[in-house]
XYZ file of N, CA and C in Angstrom:
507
model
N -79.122 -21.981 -83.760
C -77.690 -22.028 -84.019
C -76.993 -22.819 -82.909
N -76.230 -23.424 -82.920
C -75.497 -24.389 -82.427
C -74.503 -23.816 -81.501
N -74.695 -23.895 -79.866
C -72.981 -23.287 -79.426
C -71.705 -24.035 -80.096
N -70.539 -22.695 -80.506
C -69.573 -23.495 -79.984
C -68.740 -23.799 -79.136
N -69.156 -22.700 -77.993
C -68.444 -22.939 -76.910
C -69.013 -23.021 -75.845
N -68.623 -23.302 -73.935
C -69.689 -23.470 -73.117
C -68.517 -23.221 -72.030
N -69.016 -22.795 -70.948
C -68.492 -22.127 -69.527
C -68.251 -22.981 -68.566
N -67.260 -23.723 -67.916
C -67.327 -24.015 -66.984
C -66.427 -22.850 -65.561
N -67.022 -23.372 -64.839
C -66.559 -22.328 -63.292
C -65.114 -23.005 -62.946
N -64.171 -21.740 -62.811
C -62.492 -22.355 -62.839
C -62.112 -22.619 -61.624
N -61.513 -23.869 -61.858
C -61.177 -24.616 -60.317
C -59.685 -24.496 -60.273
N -59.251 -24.879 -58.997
C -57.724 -25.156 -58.651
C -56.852 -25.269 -59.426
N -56.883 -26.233 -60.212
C -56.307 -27.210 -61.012
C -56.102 -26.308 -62.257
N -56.804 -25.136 -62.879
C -57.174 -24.510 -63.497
C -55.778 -23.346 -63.561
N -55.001 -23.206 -62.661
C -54.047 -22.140 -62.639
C -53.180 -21.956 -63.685
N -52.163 -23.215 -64.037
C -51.483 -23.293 -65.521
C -51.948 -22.730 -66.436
N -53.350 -23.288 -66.519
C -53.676 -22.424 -67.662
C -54.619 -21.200 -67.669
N -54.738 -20.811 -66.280
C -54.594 -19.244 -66.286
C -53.601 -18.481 -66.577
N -52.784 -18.692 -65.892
C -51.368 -18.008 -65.940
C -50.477 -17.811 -67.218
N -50.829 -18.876 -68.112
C -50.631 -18.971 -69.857
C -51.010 -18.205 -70.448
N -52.287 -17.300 -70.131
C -53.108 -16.754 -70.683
C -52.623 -15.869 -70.132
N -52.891 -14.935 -68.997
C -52.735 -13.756 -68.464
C -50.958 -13.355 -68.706
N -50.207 -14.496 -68.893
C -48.490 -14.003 -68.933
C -48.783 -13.888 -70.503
N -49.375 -14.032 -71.435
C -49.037 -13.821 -72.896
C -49.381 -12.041 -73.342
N -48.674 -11.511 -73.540
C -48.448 -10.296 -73.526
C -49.035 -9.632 -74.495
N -49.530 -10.445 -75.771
C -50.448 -10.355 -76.682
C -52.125 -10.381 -76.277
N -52.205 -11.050 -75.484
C -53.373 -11.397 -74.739
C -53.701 -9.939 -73.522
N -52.679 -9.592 -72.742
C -53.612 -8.983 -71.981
C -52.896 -7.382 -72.260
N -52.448 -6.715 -73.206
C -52.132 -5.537 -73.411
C -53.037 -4.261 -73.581
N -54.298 -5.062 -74.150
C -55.686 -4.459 -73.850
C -55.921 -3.986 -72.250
N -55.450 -5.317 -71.031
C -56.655 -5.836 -69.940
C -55.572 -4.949 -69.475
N -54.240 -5.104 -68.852
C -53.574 -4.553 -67.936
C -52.162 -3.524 -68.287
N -52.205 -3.591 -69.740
C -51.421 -3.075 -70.374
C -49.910 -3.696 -70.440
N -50.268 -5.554 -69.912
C -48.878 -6.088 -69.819
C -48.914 -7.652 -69.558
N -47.965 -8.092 -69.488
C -48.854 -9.516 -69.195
C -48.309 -9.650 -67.779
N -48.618 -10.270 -67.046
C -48.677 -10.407 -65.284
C -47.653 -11.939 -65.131
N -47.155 -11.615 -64.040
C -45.781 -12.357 -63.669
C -46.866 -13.243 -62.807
N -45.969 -14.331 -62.805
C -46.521 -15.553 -62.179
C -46.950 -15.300 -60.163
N -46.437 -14.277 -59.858
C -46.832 -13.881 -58.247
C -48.036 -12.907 -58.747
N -47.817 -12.546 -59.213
C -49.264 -11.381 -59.975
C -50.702 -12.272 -60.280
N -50.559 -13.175 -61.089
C -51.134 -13.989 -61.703
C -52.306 -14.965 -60.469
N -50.903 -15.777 -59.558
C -51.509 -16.684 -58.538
C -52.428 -15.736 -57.439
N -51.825 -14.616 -57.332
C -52.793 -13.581 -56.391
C -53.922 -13.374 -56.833
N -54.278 -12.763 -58.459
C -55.484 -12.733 -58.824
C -56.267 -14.091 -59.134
N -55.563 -15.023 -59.468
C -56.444 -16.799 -59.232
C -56.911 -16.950 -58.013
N -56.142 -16.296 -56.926
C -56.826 -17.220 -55.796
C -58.068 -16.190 -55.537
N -57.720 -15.479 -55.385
C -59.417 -14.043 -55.540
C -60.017 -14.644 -56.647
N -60.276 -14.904 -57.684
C -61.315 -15.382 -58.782
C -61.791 -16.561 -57.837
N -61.213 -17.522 -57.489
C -61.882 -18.665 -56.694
C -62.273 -18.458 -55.628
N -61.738 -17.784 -54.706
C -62.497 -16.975 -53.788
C -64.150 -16.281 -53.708
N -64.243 -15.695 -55.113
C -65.590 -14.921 -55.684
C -66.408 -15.764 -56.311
N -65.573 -17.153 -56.374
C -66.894 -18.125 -57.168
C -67.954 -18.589 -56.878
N -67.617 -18.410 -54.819
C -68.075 -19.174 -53.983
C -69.197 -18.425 -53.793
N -69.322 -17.140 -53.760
C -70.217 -16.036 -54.004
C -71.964 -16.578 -54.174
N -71.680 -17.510 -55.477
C -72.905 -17.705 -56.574
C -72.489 -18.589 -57.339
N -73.758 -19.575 -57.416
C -73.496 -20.568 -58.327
C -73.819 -19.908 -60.046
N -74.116 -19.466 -60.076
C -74.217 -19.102 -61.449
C -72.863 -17.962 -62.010
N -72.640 -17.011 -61.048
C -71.592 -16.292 -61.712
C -70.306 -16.839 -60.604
N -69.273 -15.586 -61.336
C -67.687 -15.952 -60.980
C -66.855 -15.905 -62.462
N -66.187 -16.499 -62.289
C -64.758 -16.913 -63.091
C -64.886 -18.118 -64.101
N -64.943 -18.447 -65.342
C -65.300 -19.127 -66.136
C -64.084 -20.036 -67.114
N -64.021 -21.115 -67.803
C -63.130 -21.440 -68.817
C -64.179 -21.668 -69.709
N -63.530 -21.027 -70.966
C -64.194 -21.200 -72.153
C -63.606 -22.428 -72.866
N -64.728 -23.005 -73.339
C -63.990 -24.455 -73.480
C -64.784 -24.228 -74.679
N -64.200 -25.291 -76.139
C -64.868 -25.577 -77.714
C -65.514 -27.113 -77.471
N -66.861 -26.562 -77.865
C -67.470 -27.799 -77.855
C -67.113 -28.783 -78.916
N -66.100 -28.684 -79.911
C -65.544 -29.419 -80.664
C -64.594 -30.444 -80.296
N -64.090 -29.857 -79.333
C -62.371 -30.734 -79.016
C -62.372 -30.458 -77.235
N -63.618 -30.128 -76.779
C -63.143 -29.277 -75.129
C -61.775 -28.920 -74.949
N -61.609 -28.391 -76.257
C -60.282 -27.297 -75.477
C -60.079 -26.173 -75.155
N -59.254 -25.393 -74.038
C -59.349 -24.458 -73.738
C -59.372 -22.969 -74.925
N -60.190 -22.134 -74.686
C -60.072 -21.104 -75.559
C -59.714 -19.729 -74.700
N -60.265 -19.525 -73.565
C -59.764 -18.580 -72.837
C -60.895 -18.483 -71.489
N -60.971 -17.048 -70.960
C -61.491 -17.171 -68.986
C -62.140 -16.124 -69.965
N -63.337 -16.351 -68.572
C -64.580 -15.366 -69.235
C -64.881 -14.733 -67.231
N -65.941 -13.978 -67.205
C -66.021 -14.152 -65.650
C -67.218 -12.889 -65.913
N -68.459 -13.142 -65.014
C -69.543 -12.362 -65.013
C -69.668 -12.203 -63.238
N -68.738 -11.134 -62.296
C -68.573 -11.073 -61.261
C -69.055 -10.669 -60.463
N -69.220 -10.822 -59.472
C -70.131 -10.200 -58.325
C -69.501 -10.086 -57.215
N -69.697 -8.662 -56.346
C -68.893 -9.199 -55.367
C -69.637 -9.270 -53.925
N -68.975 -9.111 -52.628
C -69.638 -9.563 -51.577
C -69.973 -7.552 -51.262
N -69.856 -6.746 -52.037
C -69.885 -5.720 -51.181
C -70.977 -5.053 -52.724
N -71.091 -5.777 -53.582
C -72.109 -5.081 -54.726
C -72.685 -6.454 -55.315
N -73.684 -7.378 -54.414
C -74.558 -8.439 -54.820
C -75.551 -8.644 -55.937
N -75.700 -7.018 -56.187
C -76.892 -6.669 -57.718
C -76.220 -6.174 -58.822
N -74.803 -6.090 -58.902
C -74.123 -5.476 -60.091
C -72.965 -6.625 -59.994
N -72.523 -6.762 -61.783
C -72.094 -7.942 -61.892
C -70.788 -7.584 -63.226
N -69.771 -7.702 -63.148
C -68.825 -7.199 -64.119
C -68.348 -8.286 -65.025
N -68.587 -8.042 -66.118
C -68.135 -8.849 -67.505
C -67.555 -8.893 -68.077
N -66.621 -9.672 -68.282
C -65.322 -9.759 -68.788
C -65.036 -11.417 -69.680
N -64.192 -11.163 -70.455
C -63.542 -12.084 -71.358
C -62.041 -11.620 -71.916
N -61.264 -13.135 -72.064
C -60.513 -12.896 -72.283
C -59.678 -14.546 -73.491
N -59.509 -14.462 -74.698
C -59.758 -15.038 -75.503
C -58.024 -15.313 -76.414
N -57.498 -16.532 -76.330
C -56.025 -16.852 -77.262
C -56.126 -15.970 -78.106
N -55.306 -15.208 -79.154
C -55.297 -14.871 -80.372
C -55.720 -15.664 -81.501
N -55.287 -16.965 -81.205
C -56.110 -17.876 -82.540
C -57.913 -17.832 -82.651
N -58.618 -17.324 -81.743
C -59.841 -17.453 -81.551
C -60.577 -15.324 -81.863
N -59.709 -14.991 -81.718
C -60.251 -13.591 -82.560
C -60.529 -13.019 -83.399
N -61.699 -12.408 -83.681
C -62.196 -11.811 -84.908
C -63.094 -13.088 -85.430
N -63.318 -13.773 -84.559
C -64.287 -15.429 -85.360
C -65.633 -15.580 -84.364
N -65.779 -14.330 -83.610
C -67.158 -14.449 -82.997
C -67.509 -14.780 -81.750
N -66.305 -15.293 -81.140
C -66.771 -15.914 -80.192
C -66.831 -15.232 -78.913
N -66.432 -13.595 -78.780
C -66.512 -12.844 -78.069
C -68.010 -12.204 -77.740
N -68.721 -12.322 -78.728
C -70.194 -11.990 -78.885
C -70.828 -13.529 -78.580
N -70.141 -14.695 -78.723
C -70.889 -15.969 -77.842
C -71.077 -15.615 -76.031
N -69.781 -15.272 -76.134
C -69.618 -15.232 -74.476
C -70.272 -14.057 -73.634
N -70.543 -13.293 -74.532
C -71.202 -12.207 -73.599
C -72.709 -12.219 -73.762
N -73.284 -12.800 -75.023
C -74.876 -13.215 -75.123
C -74.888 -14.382 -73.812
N -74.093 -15.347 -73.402
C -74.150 -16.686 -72.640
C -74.349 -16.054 -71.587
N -73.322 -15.124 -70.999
C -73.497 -14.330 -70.038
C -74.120 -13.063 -69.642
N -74.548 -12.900 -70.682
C -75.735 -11.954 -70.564
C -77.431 -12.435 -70.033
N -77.602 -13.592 -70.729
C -78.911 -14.429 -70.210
C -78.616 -14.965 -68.618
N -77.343 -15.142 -68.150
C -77.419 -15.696 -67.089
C -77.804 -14.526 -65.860
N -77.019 -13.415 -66.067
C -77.288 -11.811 -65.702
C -78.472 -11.730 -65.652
N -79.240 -11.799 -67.038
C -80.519 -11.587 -66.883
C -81.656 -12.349 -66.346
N -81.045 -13.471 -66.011
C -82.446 -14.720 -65.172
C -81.985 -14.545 -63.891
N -80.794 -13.689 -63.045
C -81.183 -13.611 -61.750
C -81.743 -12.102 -61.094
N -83.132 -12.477 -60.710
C -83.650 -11.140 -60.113
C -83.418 -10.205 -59.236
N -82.373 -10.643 -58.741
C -81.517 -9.925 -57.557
C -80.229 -8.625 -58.341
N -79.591 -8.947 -59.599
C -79.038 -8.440 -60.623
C -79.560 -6.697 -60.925
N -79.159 -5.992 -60.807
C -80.064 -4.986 -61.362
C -78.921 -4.276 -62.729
N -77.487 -4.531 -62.537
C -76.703 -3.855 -63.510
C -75.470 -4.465 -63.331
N -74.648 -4.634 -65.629
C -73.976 -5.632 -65.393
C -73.252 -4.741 -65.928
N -71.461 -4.797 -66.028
C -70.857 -2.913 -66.361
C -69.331 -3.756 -67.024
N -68.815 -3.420 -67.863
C -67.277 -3.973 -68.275
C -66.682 -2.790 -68.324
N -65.083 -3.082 -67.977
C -64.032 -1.957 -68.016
C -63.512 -2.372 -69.498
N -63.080 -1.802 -70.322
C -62.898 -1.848 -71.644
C -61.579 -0.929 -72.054
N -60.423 -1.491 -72.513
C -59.390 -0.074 -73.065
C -60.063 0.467 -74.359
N -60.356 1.407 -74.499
C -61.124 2.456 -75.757
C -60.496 1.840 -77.128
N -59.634 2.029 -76.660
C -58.545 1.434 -78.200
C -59.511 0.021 -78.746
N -59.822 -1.258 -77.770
C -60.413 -2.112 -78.151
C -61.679 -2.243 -79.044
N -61.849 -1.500 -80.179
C -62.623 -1.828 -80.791
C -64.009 -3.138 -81.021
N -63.087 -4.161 -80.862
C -63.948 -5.039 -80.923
C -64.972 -5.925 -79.721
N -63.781 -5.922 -78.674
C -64.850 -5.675 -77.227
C -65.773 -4.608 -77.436
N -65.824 -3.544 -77.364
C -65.905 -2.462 -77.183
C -67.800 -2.304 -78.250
N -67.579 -2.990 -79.359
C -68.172 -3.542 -80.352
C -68.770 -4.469 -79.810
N -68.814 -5.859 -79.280
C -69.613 -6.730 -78.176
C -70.481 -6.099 -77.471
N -70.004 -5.126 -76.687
C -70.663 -4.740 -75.409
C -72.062 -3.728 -75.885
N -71.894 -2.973 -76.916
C -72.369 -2.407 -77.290
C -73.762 -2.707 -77.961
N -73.237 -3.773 -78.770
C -74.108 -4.864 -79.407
C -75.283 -6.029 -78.143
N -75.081 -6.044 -76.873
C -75.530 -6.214 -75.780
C -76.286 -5.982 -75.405
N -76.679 -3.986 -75.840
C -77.136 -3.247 -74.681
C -76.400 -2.358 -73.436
N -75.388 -2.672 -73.666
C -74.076 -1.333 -72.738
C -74.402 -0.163 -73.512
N -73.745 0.608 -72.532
C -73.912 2.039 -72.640
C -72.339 2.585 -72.378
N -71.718 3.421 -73.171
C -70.642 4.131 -72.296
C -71.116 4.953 -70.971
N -70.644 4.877 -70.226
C -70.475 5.928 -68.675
C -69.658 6.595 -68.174
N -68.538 6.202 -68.352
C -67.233 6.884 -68.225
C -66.194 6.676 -68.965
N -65.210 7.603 -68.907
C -64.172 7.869 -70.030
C -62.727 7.923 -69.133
N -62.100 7.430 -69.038
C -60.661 8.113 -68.581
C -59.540 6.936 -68.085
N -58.914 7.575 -67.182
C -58.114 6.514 -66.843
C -58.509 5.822 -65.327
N -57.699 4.356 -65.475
C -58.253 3.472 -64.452
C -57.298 2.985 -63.655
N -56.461 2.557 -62.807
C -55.620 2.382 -62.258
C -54.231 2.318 -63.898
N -54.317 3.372 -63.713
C -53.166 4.396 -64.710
C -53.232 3.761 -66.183
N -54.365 3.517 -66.467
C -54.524 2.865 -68.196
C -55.667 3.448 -68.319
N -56.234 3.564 -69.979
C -56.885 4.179 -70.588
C -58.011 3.393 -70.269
N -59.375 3.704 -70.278
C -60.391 2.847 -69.830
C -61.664 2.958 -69.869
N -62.849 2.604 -70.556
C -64.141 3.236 -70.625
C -64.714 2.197 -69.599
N -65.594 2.727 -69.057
C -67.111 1.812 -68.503
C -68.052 1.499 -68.954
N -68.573 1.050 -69.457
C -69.689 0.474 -70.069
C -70.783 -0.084 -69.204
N -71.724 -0.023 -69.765
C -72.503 -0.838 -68.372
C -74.471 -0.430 -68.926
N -74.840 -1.703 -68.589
C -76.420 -1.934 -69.308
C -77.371 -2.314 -67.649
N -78.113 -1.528 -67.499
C -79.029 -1.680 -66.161
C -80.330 -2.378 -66.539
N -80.826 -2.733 -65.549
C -82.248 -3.137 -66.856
C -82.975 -4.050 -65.139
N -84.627 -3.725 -65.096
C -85.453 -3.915 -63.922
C -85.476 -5.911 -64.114
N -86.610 -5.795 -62.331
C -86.542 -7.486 -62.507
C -87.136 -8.252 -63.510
N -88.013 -8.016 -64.356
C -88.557 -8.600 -65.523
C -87.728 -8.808 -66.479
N -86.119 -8.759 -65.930
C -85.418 -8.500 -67.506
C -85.267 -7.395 -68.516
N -86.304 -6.581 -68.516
C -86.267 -5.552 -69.663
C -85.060 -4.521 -69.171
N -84.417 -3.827 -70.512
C -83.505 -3.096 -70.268
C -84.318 -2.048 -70.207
């Protein structure tokens, strides 16, 4: 099967159209329960580029259509400097691009990349419960629920798939 979409790692230049995305209120009512003001926004960009530097393979992503390379939304399979073997997965996708699959592209893409580094031992997404269809991705993966409740004051499950260095879950 043919991708239709492909990851690049988000650079500088990249902020506009972060900030498009994360201020559309449709878009992140799931993620933060709001959409994020432009001082909100540039604080969490410059930390995503900050964490890219981490690893060449993970960080902060643009989902781009291999049809037209246009933007579709930020994806990010994270790692940080204080948990080097656990890696958090996330996507985040326009409304014109939902319910058409491409949420289950991005987390199979980033799931193989998870799984070819041996240092990796567990990859975990925060999820609002309500989200069905994330929720539905992750699951479809190999996640597991782990926890239930609230997360910095929003509703919130954990999810999260462990699996040894050979890859196997």
């Amino acid at each position: 099967m043919k991708r239709r979409i492909y990851l690049e790692k988000m650079l500088p230049e990249d902020f506009e159209s972060f900030y498009t995305m994360v201020s559309n209120e449709k878009v992140m009512v799931t993620v933060t329960g709001r959409a994020l003001s432009e001082v909100e926004a540039l604080k969490k960009f410059k930390s995503l580029l900050s964490n890219n530097i981490l690893h060449k393979s993970f960080g902060s992503f643009k989902v781009m259509d291999t049809s037209n390379s246009g933007l579709m939304g930020f994806a990010k399979l994270e790692i940080t400097r204080e948990k080097l073997n656990e890696a958090e997965l996330g996507f985040l996708l326009l409304p014109e691009y939902w319910g058409k699959g491409y949420g289950s592209e991005i987390a199979g893409i980033l799931m193989k990349v998870a799984i070819s580094d041996p240092h990796l031992k567990r990859v975990w997404a925060n999820v609002d419960p309500d989200n069905k269809a994330s929720r539905k991705i992750l699951i479809n993966n190999g996640f597991v629920s782990e926890k239930l409740g609230i997360i910095d004051g929003l509703p919130s499950e954990i999810l999260g798939v462990s699996y040894n260095k050979s890859g196997n879950y």
